[in-house]
Coordinates of C-alpha atoms in Angstrom, one line a residue:
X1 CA 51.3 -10.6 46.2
X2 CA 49.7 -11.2 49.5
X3 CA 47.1 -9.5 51.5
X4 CA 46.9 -9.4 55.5
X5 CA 44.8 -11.3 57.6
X6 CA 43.6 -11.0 61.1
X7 CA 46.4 -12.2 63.3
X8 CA 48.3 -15.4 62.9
X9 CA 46.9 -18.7 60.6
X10 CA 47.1 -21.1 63.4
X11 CA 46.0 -23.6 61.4
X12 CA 48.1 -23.3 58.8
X13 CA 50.9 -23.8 61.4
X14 CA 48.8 -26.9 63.2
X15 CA 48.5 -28.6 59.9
X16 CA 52.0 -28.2 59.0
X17 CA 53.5 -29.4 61.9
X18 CA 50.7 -32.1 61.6
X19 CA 52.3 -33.0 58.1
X20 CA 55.6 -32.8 59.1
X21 CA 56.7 -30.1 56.7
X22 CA 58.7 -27.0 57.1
X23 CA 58.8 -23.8 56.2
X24 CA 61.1 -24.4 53.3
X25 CA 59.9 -27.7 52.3
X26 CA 56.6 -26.1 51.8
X27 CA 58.0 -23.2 49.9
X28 CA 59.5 -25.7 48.0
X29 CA 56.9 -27.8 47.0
X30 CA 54.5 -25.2 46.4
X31 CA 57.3 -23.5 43.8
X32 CA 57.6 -26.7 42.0
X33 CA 53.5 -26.9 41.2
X34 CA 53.8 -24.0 40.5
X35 CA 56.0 -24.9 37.6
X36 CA 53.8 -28.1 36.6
X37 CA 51.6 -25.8 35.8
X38 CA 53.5 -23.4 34.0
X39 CA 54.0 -20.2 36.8
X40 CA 56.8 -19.1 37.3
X41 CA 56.8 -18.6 41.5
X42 CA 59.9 -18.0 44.1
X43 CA 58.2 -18.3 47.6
X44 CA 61.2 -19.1 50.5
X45 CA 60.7 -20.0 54.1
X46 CA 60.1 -16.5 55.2
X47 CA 57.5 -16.2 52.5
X48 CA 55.8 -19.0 54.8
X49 CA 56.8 -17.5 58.0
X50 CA 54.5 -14.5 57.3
X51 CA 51.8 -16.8 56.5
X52 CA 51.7 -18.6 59.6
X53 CA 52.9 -15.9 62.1
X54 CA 51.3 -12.7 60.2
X55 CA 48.1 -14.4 58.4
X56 CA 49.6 -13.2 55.2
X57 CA 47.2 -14.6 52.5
X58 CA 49.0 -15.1 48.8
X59 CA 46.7 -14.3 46.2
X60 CA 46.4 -16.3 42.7
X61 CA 46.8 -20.0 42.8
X62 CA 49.2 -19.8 45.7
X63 CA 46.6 -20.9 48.4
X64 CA 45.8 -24.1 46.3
X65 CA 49.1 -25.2 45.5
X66 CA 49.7 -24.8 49.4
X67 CA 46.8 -27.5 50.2
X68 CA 47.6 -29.3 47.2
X69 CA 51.5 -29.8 48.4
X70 CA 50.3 -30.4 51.9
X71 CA 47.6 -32.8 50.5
X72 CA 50.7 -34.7 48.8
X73 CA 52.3 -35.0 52.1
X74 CA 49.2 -36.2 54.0
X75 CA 48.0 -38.4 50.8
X76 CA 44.1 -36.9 51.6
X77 CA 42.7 -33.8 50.1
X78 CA 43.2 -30.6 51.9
X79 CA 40.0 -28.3 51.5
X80 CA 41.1 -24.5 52.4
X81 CA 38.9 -23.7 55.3
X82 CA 41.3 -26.6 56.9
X83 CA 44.6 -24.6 56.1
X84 CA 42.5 -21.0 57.1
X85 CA 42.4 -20.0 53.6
X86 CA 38.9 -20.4 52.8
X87 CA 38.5 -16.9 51.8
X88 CA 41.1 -16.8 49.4
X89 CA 39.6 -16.9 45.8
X90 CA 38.0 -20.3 46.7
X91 CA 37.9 -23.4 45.0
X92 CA 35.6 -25.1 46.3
X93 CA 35.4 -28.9 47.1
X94 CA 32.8 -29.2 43.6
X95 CA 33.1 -32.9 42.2
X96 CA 34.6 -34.7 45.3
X97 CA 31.3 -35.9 47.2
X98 CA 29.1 -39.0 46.1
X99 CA 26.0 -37.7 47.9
X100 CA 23.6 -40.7 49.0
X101 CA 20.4 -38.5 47.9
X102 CA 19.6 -38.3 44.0
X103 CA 18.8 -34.4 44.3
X104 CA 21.7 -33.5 46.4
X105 CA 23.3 -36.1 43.4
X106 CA 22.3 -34.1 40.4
X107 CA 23.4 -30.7 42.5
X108 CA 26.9 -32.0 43.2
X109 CA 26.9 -32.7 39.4
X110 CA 25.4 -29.4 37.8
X111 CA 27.9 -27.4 40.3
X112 CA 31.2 -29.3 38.7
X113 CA 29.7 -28.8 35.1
X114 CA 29.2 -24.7 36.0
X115 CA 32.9 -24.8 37.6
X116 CA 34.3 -26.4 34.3
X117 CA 32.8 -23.4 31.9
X118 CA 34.0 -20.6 34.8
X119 CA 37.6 -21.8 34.9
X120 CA 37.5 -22.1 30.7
X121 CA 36.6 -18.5 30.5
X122 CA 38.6 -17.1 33.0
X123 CA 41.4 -18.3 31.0
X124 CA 44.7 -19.6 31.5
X125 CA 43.4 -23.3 32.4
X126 CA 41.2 -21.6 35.3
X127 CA 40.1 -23.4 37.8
X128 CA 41.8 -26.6 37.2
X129 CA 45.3 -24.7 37.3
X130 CA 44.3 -23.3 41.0
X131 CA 43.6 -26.6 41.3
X132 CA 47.1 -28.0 40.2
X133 CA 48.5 -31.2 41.5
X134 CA 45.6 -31.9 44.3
X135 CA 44.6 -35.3 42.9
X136 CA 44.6 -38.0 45.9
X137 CA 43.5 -41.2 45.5
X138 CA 42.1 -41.3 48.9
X139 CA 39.3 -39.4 47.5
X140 CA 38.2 -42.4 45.3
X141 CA 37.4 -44.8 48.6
X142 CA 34.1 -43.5 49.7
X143 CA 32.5 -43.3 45.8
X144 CA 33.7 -47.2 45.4
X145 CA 32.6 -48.1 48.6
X146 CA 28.9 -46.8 48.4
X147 CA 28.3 -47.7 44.5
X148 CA 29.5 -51.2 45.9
X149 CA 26.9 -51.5 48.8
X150 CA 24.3 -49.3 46.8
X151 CA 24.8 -49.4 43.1
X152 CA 21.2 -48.0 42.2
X153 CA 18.9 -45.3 43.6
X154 CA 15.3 -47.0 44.2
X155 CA 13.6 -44.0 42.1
X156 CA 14.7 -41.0 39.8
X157 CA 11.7 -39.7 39.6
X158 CA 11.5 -35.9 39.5
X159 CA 9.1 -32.8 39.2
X160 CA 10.7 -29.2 38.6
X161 CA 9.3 -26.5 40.0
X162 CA 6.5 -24.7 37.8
X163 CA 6.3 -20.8 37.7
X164 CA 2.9 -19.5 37.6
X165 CA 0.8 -20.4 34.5
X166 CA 3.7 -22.5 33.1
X167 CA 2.5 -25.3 30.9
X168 CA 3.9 -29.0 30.5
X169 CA 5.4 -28.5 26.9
X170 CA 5.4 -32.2 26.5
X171 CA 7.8 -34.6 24.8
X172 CA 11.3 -33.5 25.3
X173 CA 13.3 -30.1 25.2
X174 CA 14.2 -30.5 21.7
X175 CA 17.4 -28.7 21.6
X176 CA 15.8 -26.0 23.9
X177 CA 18.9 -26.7 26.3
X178 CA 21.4 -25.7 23.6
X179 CA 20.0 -22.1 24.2
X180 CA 18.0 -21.0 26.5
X181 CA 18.7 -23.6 29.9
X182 CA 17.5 -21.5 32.2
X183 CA 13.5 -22.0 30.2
X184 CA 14.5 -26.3 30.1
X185 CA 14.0 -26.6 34.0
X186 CA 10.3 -26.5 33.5
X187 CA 9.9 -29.0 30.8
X188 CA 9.3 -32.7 30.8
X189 CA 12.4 -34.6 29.4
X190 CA 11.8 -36.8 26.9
X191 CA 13.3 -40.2 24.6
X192 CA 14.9 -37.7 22.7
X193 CA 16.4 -35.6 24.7
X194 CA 18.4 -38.3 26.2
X195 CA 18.5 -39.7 22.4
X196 CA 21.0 -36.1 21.5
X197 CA 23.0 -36.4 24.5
X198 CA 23.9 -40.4 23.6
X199 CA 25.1 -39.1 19.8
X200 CA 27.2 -36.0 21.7
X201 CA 29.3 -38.7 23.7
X202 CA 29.6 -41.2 20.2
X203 CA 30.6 -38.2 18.9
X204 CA 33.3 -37.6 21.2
X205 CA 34.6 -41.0 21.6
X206 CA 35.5 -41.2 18.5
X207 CA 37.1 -37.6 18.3
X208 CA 39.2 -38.6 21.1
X209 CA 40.1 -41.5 19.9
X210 CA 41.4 -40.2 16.5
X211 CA 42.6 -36.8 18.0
X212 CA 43.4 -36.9 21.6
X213 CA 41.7 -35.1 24.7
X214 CA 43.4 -32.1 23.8
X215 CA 41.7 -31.5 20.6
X216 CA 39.1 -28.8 20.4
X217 CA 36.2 -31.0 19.3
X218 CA 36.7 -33.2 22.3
X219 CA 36.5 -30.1 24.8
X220 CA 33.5 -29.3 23.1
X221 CA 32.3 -32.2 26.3
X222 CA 32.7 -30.1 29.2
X223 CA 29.9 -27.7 27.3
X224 CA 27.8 -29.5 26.4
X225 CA 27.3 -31.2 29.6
X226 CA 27.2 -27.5 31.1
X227 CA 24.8 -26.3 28.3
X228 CA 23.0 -29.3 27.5
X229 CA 23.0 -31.9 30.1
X230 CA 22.9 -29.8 33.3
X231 CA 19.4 -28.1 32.2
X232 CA 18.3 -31.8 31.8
X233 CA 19.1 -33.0 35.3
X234 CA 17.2 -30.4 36.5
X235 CA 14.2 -30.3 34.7
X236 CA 10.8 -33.3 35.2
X237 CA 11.6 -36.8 34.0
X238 CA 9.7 -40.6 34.8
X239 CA 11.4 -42.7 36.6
X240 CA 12.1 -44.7 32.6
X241 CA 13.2 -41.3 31.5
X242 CA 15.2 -39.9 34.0
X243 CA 17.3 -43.1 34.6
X244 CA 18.0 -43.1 30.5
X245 CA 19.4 -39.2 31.2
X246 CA 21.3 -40.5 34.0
X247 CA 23.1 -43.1 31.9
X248 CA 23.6 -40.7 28.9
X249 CA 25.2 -38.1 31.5
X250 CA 26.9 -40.3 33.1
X251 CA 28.5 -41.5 29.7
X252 CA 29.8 -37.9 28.7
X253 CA 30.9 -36.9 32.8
X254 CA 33.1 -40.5 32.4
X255 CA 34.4 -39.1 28.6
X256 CA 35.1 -35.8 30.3
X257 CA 37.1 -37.0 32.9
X258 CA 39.0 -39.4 30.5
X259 CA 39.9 -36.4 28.3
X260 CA 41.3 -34.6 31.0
X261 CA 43.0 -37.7 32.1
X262 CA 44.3 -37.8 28.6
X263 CA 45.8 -34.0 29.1
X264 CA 47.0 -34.2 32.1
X265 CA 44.3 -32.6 33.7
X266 CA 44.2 -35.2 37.0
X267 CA 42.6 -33.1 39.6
X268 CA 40.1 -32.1 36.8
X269 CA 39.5 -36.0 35.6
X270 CA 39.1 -37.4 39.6
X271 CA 35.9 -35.1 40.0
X272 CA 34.6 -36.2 36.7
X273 CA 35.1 -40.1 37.6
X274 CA 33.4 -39.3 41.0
X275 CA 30.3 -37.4 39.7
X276 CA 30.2 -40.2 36.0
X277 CA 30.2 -43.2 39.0
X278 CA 27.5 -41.2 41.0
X279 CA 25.4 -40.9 37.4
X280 CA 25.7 -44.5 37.0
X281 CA 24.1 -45.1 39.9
X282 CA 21.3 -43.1 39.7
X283 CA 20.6 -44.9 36.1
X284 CA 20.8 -48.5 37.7
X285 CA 23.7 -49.0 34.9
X286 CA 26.0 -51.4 36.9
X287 CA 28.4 -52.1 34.0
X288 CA 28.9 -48.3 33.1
X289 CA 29.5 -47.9 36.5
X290 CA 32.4 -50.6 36.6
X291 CA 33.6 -48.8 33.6
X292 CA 34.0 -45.5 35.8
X293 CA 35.8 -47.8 38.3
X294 CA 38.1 -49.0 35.5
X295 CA 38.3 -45.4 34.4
X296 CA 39.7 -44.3 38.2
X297 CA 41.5 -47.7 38.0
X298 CA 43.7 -47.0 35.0
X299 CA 44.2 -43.6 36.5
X300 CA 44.9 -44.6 39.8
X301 CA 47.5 -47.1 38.4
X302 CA 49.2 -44.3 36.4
X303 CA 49.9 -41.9 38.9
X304 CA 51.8 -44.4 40.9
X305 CA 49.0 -46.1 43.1
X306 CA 48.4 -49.7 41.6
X307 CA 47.5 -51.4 45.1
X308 CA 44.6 -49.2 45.0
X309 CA 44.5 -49.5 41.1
X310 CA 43.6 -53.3 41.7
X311 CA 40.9 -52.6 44.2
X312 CA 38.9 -50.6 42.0
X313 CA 39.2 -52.8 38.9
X314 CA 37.9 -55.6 41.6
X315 CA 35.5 -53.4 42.2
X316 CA 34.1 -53.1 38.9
X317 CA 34.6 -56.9 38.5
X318 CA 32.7 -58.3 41.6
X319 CA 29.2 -56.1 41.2
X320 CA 29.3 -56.8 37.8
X321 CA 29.2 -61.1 37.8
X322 CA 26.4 -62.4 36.2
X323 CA 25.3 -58.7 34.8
X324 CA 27.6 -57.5 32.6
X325 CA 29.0 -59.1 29.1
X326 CA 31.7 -61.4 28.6
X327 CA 33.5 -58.8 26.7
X328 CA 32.7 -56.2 29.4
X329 CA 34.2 -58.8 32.0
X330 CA 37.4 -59.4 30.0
X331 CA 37.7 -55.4 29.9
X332 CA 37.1 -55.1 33.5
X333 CA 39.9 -58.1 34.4
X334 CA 42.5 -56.5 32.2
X335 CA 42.6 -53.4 34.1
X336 CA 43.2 -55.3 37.0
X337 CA 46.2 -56.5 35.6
X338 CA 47.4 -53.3 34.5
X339 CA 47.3 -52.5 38.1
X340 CA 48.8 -56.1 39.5
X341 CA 51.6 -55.7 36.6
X342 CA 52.2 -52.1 37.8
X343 CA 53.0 -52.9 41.3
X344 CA 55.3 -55.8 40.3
X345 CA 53.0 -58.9 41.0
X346 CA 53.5 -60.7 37.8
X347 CA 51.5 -64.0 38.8
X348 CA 48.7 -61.8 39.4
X349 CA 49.2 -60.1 36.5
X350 CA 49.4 -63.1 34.3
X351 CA 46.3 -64.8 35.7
X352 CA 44.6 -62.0 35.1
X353 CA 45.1 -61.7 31.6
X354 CA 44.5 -65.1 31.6
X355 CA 41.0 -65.1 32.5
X356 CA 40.8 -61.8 30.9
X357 CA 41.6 -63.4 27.2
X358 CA 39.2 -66.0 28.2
X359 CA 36.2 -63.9 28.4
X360 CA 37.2 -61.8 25.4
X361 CA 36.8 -65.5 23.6
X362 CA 33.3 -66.5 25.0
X363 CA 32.5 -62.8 24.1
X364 CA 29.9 -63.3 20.6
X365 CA 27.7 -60.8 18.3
X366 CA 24.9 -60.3 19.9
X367 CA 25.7 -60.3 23.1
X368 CA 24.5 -56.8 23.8
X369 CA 27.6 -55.2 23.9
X370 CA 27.4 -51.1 25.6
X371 CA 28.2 -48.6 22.4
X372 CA 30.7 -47.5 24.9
X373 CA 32.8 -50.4 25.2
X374 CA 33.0 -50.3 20.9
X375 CA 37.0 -49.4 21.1
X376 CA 37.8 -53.1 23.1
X377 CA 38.7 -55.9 20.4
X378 CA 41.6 -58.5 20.9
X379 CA 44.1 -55.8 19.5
X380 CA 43.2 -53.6 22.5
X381 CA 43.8 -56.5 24.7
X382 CA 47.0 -57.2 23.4
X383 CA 48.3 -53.7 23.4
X384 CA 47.5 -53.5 27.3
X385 CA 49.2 -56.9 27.8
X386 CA 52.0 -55.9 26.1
X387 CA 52.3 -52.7 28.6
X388 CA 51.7 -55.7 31.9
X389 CA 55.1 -57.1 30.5
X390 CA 56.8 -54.1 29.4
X391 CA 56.2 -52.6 33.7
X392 CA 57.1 -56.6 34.2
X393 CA 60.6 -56.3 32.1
X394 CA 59.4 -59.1 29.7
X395 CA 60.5 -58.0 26.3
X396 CA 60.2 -60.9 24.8
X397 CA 56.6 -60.9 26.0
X398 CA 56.0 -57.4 24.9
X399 CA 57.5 -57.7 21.6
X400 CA 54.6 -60.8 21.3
X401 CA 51.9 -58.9 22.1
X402 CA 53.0 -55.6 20.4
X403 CA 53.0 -57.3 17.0
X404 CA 50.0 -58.9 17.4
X405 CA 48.7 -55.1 18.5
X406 CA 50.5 -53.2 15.3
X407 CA 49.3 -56.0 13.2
X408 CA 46.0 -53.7 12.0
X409 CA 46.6 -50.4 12.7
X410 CA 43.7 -48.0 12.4
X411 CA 42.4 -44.2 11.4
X412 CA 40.3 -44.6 14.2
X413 CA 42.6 -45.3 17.0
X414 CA 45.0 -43.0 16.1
X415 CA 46.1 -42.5 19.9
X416 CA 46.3 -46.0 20.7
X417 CA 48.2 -46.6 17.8
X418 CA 51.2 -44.3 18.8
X419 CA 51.5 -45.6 22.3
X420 CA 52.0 -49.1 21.0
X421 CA 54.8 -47.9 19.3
X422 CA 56.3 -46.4 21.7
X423 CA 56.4 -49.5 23.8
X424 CA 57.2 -51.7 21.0
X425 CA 60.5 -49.3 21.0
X426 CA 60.6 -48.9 24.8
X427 CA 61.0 -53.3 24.0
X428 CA 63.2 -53.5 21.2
X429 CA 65.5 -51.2 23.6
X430 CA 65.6 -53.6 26.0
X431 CA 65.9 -56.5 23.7
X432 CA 69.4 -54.7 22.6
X433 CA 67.9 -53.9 18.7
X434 CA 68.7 -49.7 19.1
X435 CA 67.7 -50.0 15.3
X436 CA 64.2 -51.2 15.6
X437 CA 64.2 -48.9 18.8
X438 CA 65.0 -46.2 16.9
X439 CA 62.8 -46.9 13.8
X440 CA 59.7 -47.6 16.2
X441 CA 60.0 -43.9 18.2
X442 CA 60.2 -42.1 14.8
X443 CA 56.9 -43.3 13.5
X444 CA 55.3 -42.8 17.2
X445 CA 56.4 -39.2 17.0
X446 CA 55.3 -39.1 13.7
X447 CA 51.4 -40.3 14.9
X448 CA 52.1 -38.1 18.3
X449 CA 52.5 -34.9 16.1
X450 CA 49.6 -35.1 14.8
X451 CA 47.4 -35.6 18.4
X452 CA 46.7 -33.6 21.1
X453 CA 47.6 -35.6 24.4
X454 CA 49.6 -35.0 27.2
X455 CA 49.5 -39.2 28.0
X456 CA 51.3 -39.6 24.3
X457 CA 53.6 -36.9 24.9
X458 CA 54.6 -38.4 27.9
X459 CA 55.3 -41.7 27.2
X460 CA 57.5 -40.5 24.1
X461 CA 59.4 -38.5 26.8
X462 CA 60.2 -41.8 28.9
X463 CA 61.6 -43.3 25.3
X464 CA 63.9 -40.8 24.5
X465 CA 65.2 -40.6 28.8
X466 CA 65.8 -44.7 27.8
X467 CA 67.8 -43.4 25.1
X468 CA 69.6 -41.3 27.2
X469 CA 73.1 -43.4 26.8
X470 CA 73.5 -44.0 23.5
X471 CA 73.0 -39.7 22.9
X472 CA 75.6 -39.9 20.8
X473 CA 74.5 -42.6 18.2
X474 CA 73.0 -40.6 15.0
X475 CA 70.3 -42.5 14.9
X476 CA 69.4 -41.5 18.3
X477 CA 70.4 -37.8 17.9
X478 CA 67.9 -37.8 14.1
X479 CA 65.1 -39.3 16.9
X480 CA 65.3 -36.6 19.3
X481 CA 65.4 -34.2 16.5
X482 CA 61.9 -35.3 14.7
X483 CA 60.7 -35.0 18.7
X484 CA 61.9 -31.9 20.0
X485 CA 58.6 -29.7 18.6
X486 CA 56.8 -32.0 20.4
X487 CA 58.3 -31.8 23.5
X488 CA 58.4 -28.1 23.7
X489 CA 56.1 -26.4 26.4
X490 CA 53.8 -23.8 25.5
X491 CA 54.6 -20.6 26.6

């Protein structure tokens, strides 16, 4: 359905013919996000014709898909008012700045966190659906380049205002936040406020690892940093205090993003990197904030842009010389060569694992190791190397580091555990061993069954396209058997 406008969207049709697109290519692409995100829509080019020339406004997700398909084309983000469709059921821009003021900071942040819970309760994915396919990467240049020149705030420091005859309550909210957050803005935060929110994200991390992003405990995240954290933020903290909250929130905004990352949930992830990086700053935490560069890294890389990928693992890596751990280094320097193996630059690729190996062995107990970096051990490393060579076509190389990876598998990586095996069979593919191929996907659909993630999913779906010519082998047939539940989308 559609609703009139006021004359003709002249700047629909300028930014169309600015993007190069017509009236059927938008149709097009707008039809096949629509899709991606399970709608069912059948716009033509005189569907777009009556947008342009008659202001017709499509109601639902239509107007987002429509910036989000020209955003594709122009590789930026499209905000509506751009596109004259500001007033359709707006989504607003929440998550995408990286303000340069603390308070406008801890604004930016609170507004995503309320989004998040509004989109979950309208239903149907919400907000993030309208929302569907409008990740850029582009958007990721002005938070790396101001947490590079700036990577902390000179104060935190805050007072909340005081109705009248209000008293300090003194040390810390004590849970207050959980239920009544509108009462937290006028208490002082304390040790152990922060103290809760630190357990909520060890508390995550390790449902995510075992369970996936999709799993209901680990989208318990997005609420607590609505219900818990966001109260917080805007409550009175010291300067010690309120830079301890920062990191903590900063923490759980990074895990948030990652478990939307996990689900597919890109456009939903990039906002949470951008506000998790903007945290990070405000808590003076330089290595967490590389570890939100890694974070958009990894992402970056996955969706198809590794040049940029490698800047933002760089990133991470040059603030963070002489700061951070040796372990945290060797993390930091493997990402980079996810990205360098990605884009096909296997001398880069290699030197960086290189050098990242070598920190992982000057890495000792004691070093002061973040609780957030707890999942990285030499297993971890050899997993990711294994995935450098497998985007490298080095199957002996990937076989190497595969075994190496499977050699202790875990309860408590269950995730990471499945996508080994999948490459280890993506590997003994192309080593020409369809038995071991074979016998590797079963067990990775057997550990993908039992997870909720769209990453895992996806990566078995890549196997069984590999398998594609030898369909008729039984072996292959049994494989995409076990799989087909998992494939199936929800209706």
């Amino acid at each position: 359905m559609s609703r009139e406008q006021r004359g003709p969207n002249e700047k629909l049709g300028t930014v169309l013919a600015l993007a190069g697109i017509s009236n059927a290519g938008l149709a097009r692409r707008v039809n096949d996000l629509g899709a991606q995100r399970g709608l069912t829509l059948r716009y033509d080019k005189t569907s777009v014709a009556r947008w342009v020339s008659k202001g017709m406004v499509p109601q639902g997700a239509a107007p987002h898909l429509i910036a989000a398909a020209i955003g594709q084309k122009l590789g930026r983000p499209v905000p509506l008012h751009e596109i004259g469709l500001a007033d359709a059921d707006p989504a607003p821009e929440v998550g995408l700045a990286f303000p340069r003021d603390v308070g406008e900071a801890v604004r930016s942040a609170t507004d995503l966190y309320r989004l998040d819970l509004a989109g979950r309760r309208a239903g149907g994915g919400g907000i993030w659906q309208s929302l569907a396919g409008s990740f850029a990467v582009s958007a990721y240049a002005t938070p790396a380049s101001r947490w590079l020149i700036t990577p902390a705030d000179p104060s935190v420091e805050r007072e909340a205002p005081r109705p009248p005859g209000a008293g300090n309550t003194g040390g810390g909210a004590t849970g207050g936040a959980a239920t009544a957050p509108a009462a937290t803005e006028y208490v002082r935060v304390g040790h152990s406020d922060v103290a809760k929110l630190r357990e909520a994200a060890e508390d995550a991390r390790r449902w995510d690892s075992k369970y996936g992003g999709g799993d209901w405990r680990s989208s318990m995240v997005p609420e607590c940093l609505r219900v818990d954290a966001a109260p917080l933020l805007l409550a009175s903290y010291s300067d010690e205090v309120g830079r301890a909250l920062f990191g903590a929130t900063a923490e759980l905004t990074r895990l948030a993003g990652w478990m939307a990352f996990d689900t597919g949930q890109q456009e939903a992830a990039q906002r949470y990197y951008i506000q998790a990086l903007r945290l990070a700053r405000a808590a003076a935490d330089v290595p967490l904030g590389g570890y939100v560069l890694a974070s958009m890294s990894l992402q970056a890389t996955y969706r198809g842009f590794a040049d940029e990928g490698v800047d933002l693992a760089q990133a991470a890596l040059e603030r963070n010389r002489g700061l951070a751990t040796a372990r945290t280094m060797s993390f930091f320097r493997l990402v980079e060569a996810r990205a360098h193996a990605k884009a096909g630059d296997g001398v880069a690729a290699a030197a960086a694992l290189k050098s990242a190996e070598g920190w992982l062995e000057r890495s000792r107990e004691g070093d002061g190791d973040p609780t957030w970096l707890g999942f990285y051990s030499y297993d971890r490393f050899c997993a990711d190397a294994a995935e450098c060579y497998s985007d490298l076509k080095a199957p002996r190389e990937v076989r190497r580091f595969t075994e190496q990876a499977l050699s202790r598998p875990t309860e408590e990586f269950v995730r990471s555990h499945g996508l080994r095996l999948v490459v280890s069979a993506v590997a003994e593919l192309e080593s020409g061993n369809l038995d071991a191929a074979c016998a590797a996907g079963t067990r990775a659909v057997e550990v993908a069954g039992r997870i909720s993630s769209a990453r895992t999913t996806e990566y078995v779906r890549d196997l069984l396209h590999r398998l594609e010519p030898y369909g008729d082998e039984p072996r292959v047939m049994e494989l995409r058997e076990r799989a087909r539940p998992l494939l199936v989308t929800p209706a």
